[in-house]
PDB file of C-alpha atoms in Angstrom:
ATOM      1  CA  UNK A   1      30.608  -5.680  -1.604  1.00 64.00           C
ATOM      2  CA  UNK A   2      31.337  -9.244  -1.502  1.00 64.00           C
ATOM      3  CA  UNK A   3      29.635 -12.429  -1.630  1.00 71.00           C
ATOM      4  CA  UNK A   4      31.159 -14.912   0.305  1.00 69.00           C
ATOM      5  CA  UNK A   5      30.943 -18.988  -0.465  1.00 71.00           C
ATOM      6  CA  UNK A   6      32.414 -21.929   1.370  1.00 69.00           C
ATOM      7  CA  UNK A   7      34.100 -19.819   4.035  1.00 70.00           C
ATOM      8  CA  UNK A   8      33.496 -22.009   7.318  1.00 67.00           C
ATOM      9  CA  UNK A   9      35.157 -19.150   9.094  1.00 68.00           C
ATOM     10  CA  UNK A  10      32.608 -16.284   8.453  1.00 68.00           C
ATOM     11  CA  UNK A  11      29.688 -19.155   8.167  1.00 70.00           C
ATOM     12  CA  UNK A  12      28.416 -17.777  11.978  1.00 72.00           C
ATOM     13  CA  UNK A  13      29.846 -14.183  11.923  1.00 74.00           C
ATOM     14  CA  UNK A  14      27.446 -11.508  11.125  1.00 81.00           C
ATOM     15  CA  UNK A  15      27.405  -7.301  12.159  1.00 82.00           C
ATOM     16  CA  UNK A  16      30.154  -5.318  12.183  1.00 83.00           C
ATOM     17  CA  UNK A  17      34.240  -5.955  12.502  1.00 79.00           C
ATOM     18  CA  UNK A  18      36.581  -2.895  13.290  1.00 81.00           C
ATOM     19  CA  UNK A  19      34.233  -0.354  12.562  1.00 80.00           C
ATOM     20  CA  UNK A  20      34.844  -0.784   8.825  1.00 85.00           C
ATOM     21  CA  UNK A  21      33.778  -4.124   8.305  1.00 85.00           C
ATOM     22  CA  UNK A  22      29.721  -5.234   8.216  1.00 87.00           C
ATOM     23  CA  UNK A  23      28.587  -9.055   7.505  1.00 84.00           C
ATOM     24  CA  UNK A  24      25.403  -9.737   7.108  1.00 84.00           C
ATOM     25  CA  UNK A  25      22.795 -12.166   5.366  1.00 83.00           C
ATOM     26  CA  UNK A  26      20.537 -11.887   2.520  1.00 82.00           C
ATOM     27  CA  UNK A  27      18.586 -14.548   0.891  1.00 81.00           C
ATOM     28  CA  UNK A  28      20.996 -17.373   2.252  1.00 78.00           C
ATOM     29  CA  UNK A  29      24.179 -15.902   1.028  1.00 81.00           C
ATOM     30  CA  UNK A  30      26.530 -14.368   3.297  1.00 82.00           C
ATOM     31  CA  UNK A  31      27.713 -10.922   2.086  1.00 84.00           C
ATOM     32  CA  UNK A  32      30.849  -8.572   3.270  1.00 84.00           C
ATOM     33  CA  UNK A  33      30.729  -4.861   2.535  1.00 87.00           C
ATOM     34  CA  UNK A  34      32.360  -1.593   3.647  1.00 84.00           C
ATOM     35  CA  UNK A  35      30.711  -0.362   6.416  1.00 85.00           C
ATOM     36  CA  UNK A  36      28.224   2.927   5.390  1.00 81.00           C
ATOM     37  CA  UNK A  37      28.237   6.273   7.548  1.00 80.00           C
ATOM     38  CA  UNK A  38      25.880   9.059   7.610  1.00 82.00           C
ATOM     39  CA  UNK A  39      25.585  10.965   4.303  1.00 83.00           C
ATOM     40  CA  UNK A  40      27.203  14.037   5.145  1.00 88.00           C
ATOM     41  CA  UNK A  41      24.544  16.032   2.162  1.00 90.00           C
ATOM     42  CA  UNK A  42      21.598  17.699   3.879  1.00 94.00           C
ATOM     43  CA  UNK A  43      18.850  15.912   2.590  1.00 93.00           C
ATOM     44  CA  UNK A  44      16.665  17.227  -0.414  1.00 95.00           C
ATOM     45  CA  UNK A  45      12.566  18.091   0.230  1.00 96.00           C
ATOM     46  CA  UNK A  46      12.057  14.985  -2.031  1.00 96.00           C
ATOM     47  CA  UNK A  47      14.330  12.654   0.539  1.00 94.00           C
ATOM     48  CA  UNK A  48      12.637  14.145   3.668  1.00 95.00           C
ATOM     49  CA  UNK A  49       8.878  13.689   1.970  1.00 94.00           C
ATOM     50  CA  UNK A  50      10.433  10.019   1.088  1.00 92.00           C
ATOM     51  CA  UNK A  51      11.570   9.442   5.151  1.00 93.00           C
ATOM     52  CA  UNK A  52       7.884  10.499   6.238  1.00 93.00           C
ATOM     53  CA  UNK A  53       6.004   8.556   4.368  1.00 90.00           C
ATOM     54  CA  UNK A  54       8.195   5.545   5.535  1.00 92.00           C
ATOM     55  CA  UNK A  55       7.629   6.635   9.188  1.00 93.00           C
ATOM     56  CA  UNK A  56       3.914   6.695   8.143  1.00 91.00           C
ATOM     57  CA  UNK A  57       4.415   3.231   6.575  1.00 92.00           C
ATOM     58  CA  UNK A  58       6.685   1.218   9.257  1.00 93.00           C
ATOM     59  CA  UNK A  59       3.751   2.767  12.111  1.00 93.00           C
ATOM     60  CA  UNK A  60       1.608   0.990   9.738  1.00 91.00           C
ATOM     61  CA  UNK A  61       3.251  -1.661   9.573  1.00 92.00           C
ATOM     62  CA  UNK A  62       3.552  -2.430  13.257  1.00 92.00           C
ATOM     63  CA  UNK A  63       0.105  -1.630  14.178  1.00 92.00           C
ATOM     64  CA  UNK A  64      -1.203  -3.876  11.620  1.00 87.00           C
ATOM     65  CA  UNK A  65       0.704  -6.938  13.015  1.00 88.00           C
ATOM     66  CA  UNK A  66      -0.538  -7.437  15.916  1.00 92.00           C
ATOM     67  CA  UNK A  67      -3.936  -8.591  14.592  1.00 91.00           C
ATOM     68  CA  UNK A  68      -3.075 -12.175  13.372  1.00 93.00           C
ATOM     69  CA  UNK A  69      -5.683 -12.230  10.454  1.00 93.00           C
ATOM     70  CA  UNK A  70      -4.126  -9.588   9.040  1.00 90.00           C
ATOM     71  CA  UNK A  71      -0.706 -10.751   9.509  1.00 92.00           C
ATOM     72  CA  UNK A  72      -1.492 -13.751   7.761  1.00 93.00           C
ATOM     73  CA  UNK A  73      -2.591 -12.322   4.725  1.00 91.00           C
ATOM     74  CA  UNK A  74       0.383  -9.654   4.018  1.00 91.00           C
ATOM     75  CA  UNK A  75       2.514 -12.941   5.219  1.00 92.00           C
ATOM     76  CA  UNK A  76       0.595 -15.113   2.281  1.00 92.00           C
ATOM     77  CA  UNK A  77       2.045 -12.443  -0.285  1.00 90.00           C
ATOM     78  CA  UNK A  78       5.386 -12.202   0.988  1.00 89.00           C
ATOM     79  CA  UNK A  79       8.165 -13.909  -1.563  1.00 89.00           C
ATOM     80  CA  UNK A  80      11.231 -15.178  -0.917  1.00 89.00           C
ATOM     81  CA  UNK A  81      13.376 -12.902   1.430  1.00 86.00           C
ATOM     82  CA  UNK A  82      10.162 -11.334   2.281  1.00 90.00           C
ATOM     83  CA  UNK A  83       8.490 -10.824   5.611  1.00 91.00           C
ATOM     84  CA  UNK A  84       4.602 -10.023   6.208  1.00 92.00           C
ATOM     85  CA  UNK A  85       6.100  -6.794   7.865  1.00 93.00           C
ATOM     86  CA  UNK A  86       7.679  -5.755   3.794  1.00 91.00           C
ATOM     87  CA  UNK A  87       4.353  -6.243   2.322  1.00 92.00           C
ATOM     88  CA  UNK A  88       2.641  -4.077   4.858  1.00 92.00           C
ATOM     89  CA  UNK A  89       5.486  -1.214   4.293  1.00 92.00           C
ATOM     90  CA  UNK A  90       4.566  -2.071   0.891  1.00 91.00           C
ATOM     91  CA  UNK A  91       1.286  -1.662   0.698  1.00 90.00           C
ATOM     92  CA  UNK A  92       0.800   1.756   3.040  1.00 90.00           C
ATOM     93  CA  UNK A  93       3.137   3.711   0.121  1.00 86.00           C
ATOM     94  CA  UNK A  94       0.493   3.196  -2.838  1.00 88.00           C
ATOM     95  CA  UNK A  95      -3.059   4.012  -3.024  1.00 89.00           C
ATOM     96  CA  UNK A  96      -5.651   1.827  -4.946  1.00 92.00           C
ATOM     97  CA  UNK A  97      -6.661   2.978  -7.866  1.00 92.00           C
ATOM     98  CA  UNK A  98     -10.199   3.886  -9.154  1.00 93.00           C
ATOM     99  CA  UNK A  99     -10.380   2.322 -12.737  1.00 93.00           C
ATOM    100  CA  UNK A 100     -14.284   3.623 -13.626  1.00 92.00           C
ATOM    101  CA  UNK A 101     -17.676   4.181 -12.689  1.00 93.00           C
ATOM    102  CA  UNK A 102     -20.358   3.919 -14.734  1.00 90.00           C
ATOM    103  CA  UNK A 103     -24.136   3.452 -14.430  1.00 90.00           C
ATOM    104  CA  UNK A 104     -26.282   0.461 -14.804  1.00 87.00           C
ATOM    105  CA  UNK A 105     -30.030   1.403 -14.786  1.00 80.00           C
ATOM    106  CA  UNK A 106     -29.735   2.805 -11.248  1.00 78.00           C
ATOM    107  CA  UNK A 107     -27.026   0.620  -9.894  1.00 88.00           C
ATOM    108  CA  UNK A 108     -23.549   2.228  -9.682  1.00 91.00           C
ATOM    109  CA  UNK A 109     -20.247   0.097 -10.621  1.00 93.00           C
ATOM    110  CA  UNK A 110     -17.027   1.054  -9.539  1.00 94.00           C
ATOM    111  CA  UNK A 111     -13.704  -0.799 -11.236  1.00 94.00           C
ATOM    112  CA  UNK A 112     -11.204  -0.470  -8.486  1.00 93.00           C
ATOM    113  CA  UNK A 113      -7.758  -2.364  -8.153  1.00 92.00           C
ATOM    114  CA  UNK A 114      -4.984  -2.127  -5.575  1.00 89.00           C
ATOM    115  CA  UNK A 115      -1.830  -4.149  -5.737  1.00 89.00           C
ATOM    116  CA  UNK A 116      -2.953  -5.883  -2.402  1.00 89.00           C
ATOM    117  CA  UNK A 117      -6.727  -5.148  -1.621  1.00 89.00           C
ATOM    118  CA  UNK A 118      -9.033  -2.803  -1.783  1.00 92.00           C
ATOM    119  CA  UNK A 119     -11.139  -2.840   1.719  1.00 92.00           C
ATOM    120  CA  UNK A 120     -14.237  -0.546   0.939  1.00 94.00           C
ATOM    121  CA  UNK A 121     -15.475   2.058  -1.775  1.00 95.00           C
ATOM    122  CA  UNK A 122     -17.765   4.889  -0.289  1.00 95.00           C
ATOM    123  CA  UNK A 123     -19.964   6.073  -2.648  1.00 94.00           C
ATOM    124  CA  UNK A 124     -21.413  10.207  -2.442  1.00 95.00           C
ATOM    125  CA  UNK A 125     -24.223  11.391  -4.805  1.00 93.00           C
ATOM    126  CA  UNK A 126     -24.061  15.216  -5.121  1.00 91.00           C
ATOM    127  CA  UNK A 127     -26.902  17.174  -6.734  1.00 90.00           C
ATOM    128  CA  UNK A 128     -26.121  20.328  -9.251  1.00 88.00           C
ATOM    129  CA  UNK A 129     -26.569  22.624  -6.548  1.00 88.00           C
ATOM    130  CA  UNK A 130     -23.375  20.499  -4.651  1.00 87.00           C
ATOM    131  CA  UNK A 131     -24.988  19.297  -1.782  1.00 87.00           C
ATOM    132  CA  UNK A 132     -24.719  15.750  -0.561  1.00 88.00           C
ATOM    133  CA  UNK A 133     -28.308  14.027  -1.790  1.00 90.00           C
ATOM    134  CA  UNK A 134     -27.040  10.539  -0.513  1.00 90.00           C
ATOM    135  CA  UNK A 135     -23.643   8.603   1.009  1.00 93.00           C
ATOM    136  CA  UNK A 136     -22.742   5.092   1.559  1.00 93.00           C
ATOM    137  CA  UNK A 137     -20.472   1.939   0.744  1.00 95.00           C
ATOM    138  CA  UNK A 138     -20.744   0.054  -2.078  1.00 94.00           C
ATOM    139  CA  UNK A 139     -20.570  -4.120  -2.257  1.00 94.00           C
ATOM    140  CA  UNK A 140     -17.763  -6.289  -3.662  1.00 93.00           C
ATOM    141  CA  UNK A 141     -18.963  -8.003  -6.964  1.00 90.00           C
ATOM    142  CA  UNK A 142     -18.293 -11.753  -7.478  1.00 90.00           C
ATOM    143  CA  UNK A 143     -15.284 -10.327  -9.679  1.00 88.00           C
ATOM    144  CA  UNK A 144     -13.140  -9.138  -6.635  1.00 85.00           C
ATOM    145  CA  UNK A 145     -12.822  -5.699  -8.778  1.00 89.00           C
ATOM    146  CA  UNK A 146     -16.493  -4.119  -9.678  1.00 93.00           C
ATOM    147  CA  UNK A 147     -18.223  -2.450  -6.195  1.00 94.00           C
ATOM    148  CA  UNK A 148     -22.326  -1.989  -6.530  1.00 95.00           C
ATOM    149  CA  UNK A 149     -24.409   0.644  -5.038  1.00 94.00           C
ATOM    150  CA  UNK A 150     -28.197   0.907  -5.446  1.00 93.00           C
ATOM    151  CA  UNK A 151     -29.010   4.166  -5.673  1.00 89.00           C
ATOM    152  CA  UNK A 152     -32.062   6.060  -5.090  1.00 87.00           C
ATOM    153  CA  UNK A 153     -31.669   8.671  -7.217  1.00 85.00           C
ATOM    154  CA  UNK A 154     -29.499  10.318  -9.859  1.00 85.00           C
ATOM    155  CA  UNK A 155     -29.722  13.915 -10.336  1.00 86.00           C
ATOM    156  CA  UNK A 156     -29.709  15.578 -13.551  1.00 87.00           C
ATOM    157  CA  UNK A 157     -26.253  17.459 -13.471  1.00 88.00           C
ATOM    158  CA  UNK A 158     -25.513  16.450  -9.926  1.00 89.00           C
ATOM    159  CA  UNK A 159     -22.283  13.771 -10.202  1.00 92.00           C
ATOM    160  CA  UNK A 160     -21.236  10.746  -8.364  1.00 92.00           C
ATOM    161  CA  UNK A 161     -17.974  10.315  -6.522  1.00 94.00           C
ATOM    162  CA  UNK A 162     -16.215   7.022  -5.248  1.00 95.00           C
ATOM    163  CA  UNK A 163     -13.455   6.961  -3.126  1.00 95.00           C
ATOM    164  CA  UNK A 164     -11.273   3.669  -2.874  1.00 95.00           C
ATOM    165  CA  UNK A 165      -9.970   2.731   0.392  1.00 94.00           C
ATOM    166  CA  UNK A 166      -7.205   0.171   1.006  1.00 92.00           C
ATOM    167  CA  UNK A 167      -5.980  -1.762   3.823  1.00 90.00           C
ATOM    168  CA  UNK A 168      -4.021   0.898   5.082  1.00 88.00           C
ATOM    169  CA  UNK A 169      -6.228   3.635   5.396  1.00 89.00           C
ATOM    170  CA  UNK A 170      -5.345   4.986   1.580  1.00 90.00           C
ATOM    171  CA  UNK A 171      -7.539   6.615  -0.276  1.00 92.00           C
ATOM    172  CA  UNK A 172      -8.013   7.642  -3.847  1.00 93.00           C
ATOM    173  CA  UNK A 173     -11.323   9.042  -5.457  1.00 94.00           C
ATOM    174  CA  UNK A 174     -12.792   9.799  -8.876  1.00 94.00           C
ATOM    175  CA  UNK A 175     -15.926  11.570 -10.131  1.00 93.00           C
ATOM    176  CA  UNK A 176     -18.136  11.067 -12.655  1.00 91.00           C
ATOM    177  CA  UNK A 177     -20.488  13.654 -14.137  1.00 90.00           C
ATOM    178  CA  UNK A 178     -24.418  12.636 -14.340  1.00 86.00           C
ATOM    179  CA  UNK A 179     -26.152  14.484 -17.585  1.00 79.00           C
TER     180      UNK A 179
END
């Protein structure tokens, strides 16, 4: 590979020369490098996992452009050499995260984070026995982290679950055991 500077000659080429050639651009700096073929290894079960999720991620990625709100905001995020399509790739591979949940008198607080944004944090009350006593979504705390739910009961041994979901549809959950 080879950065290239002051070369008025390859200032407006770009893609490949003589099938063993490729120009391209990165960052404002014009770069030669041998032209790559297929890998000739048969890729491992870790590679092909890898290749799915980025299918999962670029579909994403795509769908999520076309609404211009959204758009704006992965665009907002996006450093230098970055695109709002990146930060959408980006954010589809990692699932927030579910910090803690603890109890306030009968509120319930949930710490979650994502590296973008967490959209909504479902919260499910089971009873000891393990059937669902009550379900539903939690509101964003002046903080931009802690989630509240009112509840309307707590039931001795029962325990409260809260699952995180992101932008792109991830989720994560954690449980708490009530005493």
């Amino acid at each position: 590979m080879a950065i290239v500077i002051n070369n008025m000659l390859l200032q407006l080429v770009r893609g490949t020369l003589g099938d063993q050639l490729t120009i391209y651009e990165r960052n404002g700096q014009i770069i030669m490098a041998k032209k790559r073929g297929p890998s000739k290894k048969k890729p491992t079960k870790k590679q092909l996992e890898a290749r799915y999720k980025m299918k999962i991620a670029a579909a994403y990625a795509r769908t999520i452009l076309q609404d211009p709100e959204l758009k704006a905001y992965y665009k907002s995020l996006a450093g230098p050499g970055q695109n709002a399509y990146n930060m959408a790739v980006k954010d589809a591979f990692k699932s927030p995260e579910v910090q803690n949940i603890r109890l306030e008198a009968t509120d319930v607080v949930v710490t979650a984070k994502d590296e973008f944004r967490v959209a909504e944090v479902d919260i499910h009350i089971i009873d000891a026995a393990g059937s669902l006593q009550e379900r539903g979504k939690a509101v964003l705390g002046r903080n931009g982290v802690d989630w509240y739910y009112k509840a309307a009961s707590l039931p001795p041994g029962g325990r409260i679950v809260a699952v995180a979901v992101d932008l792109a549809g991830n989720e994560t959950s954690k449980e708490l055991q009530l005493e």
